[in-house]
Short mmCIF file of C-alpha atoms in Angstrom, two decimals:
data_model
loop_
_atom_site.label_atom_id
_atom_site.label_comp_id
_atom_site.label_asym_id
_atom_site.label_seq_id
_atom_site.Cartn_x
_atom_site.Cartn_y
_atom_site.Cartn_z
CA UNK A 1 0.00 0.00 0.00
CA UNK A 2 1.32 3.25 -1.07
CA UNK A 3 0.06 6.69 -2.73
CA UNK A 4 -0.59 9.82 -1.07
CA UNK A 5 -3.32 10.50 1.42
CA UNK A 6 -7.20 11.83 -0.07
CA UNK A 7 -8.70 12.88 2.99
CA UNK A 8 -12.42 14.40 2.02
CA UNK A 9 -13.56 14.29 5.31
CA UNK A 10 -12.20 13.82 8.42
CA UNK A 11 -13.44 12.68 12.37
CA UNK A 12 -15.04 9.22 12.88
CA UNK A 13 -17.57 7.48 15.32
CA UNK A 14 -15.87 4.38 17.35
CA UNK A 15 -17.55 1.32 15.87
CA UNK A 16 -16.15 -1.76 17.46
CA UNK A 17 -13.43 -3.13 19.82
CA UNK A 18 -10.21 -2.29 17.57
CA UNK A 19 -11.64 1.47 17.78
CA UNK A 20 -11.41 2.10 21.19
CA UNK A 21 -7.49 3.26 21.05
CA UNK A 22 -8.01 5.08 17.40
CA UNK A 23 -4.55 6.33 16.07
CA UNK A 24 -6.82 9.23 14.95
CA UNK A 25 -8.26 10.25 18.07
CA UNK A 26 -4.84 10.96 19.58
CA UNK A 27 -3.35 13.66 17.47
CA UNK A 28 -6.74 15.54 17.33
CA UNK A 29 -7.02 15.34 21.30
CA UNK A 30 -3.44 17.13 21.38
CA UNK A 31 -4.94 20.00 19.43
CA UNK A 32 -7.58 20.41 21.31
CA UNK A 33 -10.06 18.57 18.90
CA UNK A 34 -12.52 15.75 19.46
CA UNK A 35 -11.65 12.82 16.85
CA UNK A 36 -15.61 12.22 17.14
CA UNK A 37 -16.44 15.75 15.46
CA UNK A 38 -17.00 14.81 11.88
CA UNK A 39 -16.70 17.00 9.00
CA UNK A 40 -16.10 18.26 5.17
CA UNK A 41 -12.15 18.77 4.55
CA UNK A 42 -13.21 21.79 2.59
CA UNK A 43 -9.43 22.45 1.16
CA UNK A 44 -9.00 18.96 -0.05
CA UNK A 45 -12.23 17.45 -0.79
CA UNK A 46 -11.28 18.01 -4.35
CA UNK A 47 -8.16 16.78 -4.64
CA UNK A 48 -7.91 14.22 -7.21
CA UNK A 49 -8.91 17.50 -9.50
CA UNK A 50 -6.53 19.99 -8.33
CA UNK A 51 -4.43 21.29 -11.19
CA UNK A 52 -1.28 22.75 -10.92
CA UNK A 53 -0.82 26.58 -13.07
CA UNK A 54 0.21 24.88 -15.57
CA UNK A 55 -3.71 22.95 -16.15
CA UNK A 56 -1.79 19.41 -14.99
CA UNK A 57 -3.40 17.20 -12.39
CA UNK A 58 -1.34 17.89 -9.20
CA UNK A 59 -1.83 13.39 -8.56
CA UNK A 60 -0.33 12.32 -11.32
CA UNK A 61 -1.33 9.80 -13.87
CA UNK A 62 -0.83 6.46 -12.73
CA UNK A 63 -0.33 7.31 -8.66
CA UNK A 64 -2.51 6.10 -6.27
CA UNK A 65 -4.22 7.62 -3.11
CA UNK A 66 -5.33 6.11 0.28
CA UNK A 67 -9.14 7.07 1.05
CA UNK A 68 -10.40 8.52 4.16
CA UNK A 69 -7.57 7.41 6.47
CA UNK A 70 -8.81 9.70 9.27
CA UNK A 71 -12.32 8.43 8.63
CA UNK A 72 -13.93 5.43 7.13
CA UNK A 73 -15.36 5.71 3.66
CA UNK A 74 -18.73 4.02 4.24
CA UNK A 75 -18.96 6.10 7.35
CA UNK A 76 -23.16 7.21 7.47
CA UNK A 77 -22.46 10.25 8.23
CA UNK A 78 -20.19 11.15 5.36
CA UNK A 79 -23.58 9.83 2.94
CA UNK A 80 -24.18 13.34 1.66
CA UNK A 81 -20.76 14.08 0.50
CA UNK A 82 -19.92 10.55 -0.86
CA UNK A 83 -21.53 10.60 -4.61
CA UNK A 84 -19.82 13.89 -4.74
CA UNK A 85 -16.58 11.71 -4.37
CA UNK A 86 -17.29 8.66 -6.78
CA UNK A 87 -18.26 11.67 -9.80
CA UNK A 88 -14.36 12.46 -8.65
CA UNK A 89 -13.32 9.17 -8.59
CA UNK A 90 -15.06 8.25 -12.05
CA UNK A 91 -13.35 11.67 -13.35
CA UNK A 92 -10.26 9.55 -13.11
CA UNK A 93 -10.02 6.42 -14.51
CA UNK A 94 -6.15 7.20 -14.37
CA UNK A 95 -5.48 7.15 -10.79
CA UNK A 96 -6.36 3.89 -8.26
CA UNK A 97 -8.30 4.57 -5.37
CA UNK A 98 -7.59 2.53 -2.12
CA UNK A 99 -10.89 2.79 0.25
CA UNK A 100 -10.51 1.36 3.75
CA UNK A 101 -13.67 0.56 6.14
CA UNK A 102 -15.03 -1.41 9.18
CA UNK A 103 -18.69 -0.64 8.04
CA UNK A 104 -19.10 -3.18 5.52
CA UNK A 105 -23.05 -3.39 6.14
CA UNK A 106 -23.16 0.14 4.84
CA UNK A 107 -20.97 -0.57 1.30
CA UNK A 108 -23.92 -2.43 -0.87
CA UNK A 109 -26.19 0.45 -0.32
CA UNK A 110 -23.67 3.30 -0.83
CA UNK A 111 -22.41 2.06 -4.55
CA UNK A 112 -22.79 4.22 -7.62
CA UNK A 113 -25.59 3.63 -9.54
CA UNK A 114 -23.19 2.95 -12.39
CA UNK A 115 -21.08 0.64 -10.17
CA UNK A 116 -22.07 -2.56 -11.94
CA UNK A 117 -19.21 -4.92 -11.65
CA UNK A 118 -16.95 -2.43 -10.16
CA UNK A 119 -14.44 -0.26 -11.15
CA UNK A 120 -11.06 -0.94 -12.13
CA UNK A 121 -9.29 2.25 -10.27
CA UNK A 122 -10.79 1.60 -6.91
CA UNK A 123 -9.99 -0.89 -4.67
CA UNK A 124 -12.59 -2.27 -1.35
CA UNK A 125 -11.09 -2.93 1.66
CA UNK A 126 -12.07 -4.41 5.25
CA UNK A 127 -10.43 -3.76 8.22
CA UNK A 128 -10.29 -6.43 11.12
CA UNK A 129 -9.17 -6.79 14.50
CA UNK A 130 -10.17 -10.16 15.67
CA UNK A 131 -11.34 -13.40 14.12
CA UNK A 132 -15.16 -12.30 15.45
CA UNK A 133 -15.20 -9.25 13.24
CA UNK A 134 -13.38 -11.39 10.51
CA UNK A 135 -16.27 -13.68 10.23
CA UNK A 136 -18.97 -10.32 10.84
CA UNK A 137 -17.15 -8.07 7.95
CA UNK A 138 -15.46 -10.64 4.85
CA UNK A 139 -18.74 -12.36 4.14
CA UNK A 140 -20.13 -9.06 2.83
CA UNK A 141 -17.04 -8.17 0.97
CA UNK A 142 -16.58 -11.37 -0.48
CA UNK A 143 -20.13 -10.91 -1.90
CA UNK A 144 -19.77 -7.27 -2.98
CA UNK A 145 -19.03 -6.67 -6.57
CA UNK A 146 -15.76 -4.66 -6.99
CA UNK A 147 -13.13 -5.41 -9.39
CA UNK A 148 -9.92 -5.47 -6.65
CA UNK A 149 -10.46 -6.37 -2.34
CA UNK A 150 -8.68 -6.69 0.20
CA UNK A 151 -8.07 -6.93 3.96
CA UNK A 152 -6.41 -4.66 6.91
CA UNK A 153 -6.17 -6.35 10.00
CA UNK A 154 -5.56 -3.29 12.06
CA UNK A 155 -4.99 -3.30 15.49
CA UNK A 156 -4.35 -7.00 15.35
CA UNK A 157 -5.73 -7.38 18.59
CA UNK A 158 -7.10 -10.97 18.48
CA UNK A 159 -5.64 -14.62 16.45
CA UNK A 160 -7.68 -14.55 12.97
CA UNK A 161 -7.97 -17.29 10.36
CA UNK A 162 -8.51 -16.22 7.03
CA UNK A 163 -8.02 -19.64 4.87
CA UNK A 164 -11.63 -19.77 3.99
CA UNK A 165 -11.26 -16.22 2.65
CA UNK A 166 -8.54 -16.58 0.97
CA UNK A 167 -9.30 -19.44 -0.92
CA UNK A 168 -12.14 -17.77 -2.44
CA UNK A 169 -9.75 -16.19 -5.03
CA UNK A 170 -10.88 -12.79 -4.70
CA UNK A 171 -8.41 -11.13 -1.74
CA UNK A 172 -5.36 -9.18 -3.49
CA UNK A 173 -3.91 -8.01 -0.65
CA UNK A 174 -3.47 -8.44 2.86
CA UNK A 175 -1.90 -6.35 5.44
CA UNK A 176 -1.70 -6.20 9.12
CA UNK A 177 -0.46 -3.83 11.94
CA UNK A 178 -0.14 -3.93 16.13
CA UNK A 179 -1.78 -1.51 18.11
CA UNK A 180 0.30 1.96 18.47
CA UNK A 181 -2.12 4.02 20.60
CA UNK A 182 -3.63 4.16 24.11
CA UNK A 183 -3.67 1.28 26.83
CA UNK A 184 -2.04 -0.91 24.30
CA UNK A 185 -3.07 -4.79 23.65
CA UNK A 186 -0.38 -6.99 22.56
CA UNK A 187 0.14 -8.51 19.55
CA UNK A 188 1.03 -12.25 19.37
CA UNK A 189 4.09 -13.30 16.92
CA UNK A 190 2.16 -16.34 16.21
CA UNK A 191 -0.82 -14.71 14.87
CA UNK A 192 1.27 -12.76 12.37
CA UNK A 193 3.11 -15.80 11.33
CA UNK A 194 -0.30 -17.99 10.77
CA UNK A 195 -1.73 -14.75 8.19
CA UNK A 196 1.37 -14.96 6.75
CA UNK A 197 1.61 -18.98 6.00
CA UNK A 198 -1.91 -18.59 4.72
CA UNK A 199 -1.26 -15.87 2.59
CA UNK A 200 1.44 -17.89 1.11
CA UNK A 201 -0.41 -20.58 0.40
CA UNK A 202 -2.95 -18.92 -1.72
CA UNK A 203 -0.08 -16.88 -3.28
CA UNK A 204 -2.08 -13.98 -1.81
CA UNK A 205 0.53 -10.26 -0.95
CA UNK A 206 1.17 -10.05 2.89
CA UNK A 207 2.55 -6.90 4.04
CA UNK A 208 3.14 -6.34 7.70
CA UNK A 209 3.72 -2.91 8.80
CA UNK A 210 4.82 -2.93 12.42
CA UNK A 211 4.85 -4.56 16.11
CA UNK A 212 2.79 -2.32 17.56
CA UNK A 213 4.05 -1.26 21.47
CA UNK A 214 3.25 -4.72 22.68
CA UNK A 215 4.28 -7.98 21.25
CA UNK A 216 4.41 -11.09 22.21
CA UNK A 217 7.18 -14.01 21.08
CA UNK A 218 8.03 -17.13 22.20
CA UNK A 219 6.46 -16.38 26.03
CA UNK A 220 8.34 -13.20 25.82
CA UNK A 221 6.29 -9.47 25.95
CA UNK A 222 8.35 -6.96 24.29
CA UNK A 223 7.48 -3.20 24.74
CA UNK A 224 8.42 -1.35 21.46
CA UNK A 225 9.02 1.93 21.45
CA UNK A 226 7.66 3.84 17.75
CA UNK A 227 10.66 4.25 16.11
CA UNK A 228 11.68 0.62 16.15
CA UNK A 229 8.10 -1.05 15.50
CA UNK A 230 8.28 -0.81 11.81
CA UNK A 231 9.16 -3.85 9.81
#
């Protein structure tokens, strides 16, 4: 996963379990904000359209860019603004979008009208915590029409399984990250490694971004400080 960030709105409501220490919540709380107070990113919203003085699209042809990453794209509250973001998104065929959200129950009712089969710049994914919300969220996905999906386990706070998934043939990608914020859970080396044989065997991408603060190997609970969690 890489690309620049498209934030077109920003705040969040807490959802489930692996929202309760939101990496979002904490830099807004140090400005004084409330990571709860949800609104239009007026100086961004447009983005992907933003031309440079010369008339070029400042995002390139052939870049990509991360959706809503201080947000959630299927987020209800963000419903009026959204079709305003899939005219931008159909506007470029050129660039690939990567939307992230827990809400899956809301994506089915929040496609274009044009959607049909999908799109082939814009890219669905889940994100999971625990093998409860695994079995709640990738059902829906799996049976959501998009042309490219794919899975975040983020904070990997709980031992998933996602063979059944995986052998459907329609995960791309698969990434996972520890729990960086608040009264940290640990994550268990084990649980990495298992997503990661099971990845392999479907010949599925598995990218793991980082330890988290806590993790746990071979009986042993490490305490990783940021600058060294990254993998």
């Amino acid at each position: 996963m890489s690309g620049d960030i498209w934030n077109p709105w920003h705040g969040c409501r807490k959802y489930s379990e692996g929202c309760d220490h939101c990496y979002m919540y904490y830099p807004d709380s140090e400005r004084g904000k409330s990571g709860g107070d949800i609104y239009k990113v007026k100086t961004n919203f447009n983005l992907p359209l933003k031309k440079d003085r010369d008339g070029n699209f400042k995002i390139k042809s052939g870049e990509s860019l991360r959706v809503c990453m201080t947000s959630d794209f299927f987020l209800e509250e963000a419903d009026a603004w959204r079709d305003e973001v899939w005219h931008m998104i159909r506007l470029r065929p050129d660039v690939h979008f990567w939307l992230l959200t827990k809400r899956a129950h809301h994506i089915r009712e929040c496609l274009p009208s044009n959607w049909r089969d999908g799109w082939d710049n814009v890219s669905i994914n889940v994100t999971t915590e625990n093998q409860r919300r695994v079995e709640e969220r990738l059902p829906i996905l799996l049976d959501i029409p998009a042309k490219h999906k794919g899975v975040m386990i983020a904070p990997f706070i709980g031992e998933v399984n996602l063979d059944v998934y995986l052998a459907s043939g329609q995960l791309e990608t698969v990434f996972a990250d520890g729990e960086k914020y608040g009264s940290t859970r640990p994550l268990h080396y084990e649980w990495v490694k298992r997503v990661y044989e099971q990845c392999k065997k479907h010949d599925v991408p598995f990218s793991f971004f980082g330890t988290g603060n806590v993790f746990i190997k071979d009986g042993t609970e490490y305490h990783i400080c940021k600058a060294y969690q990254h993998v």
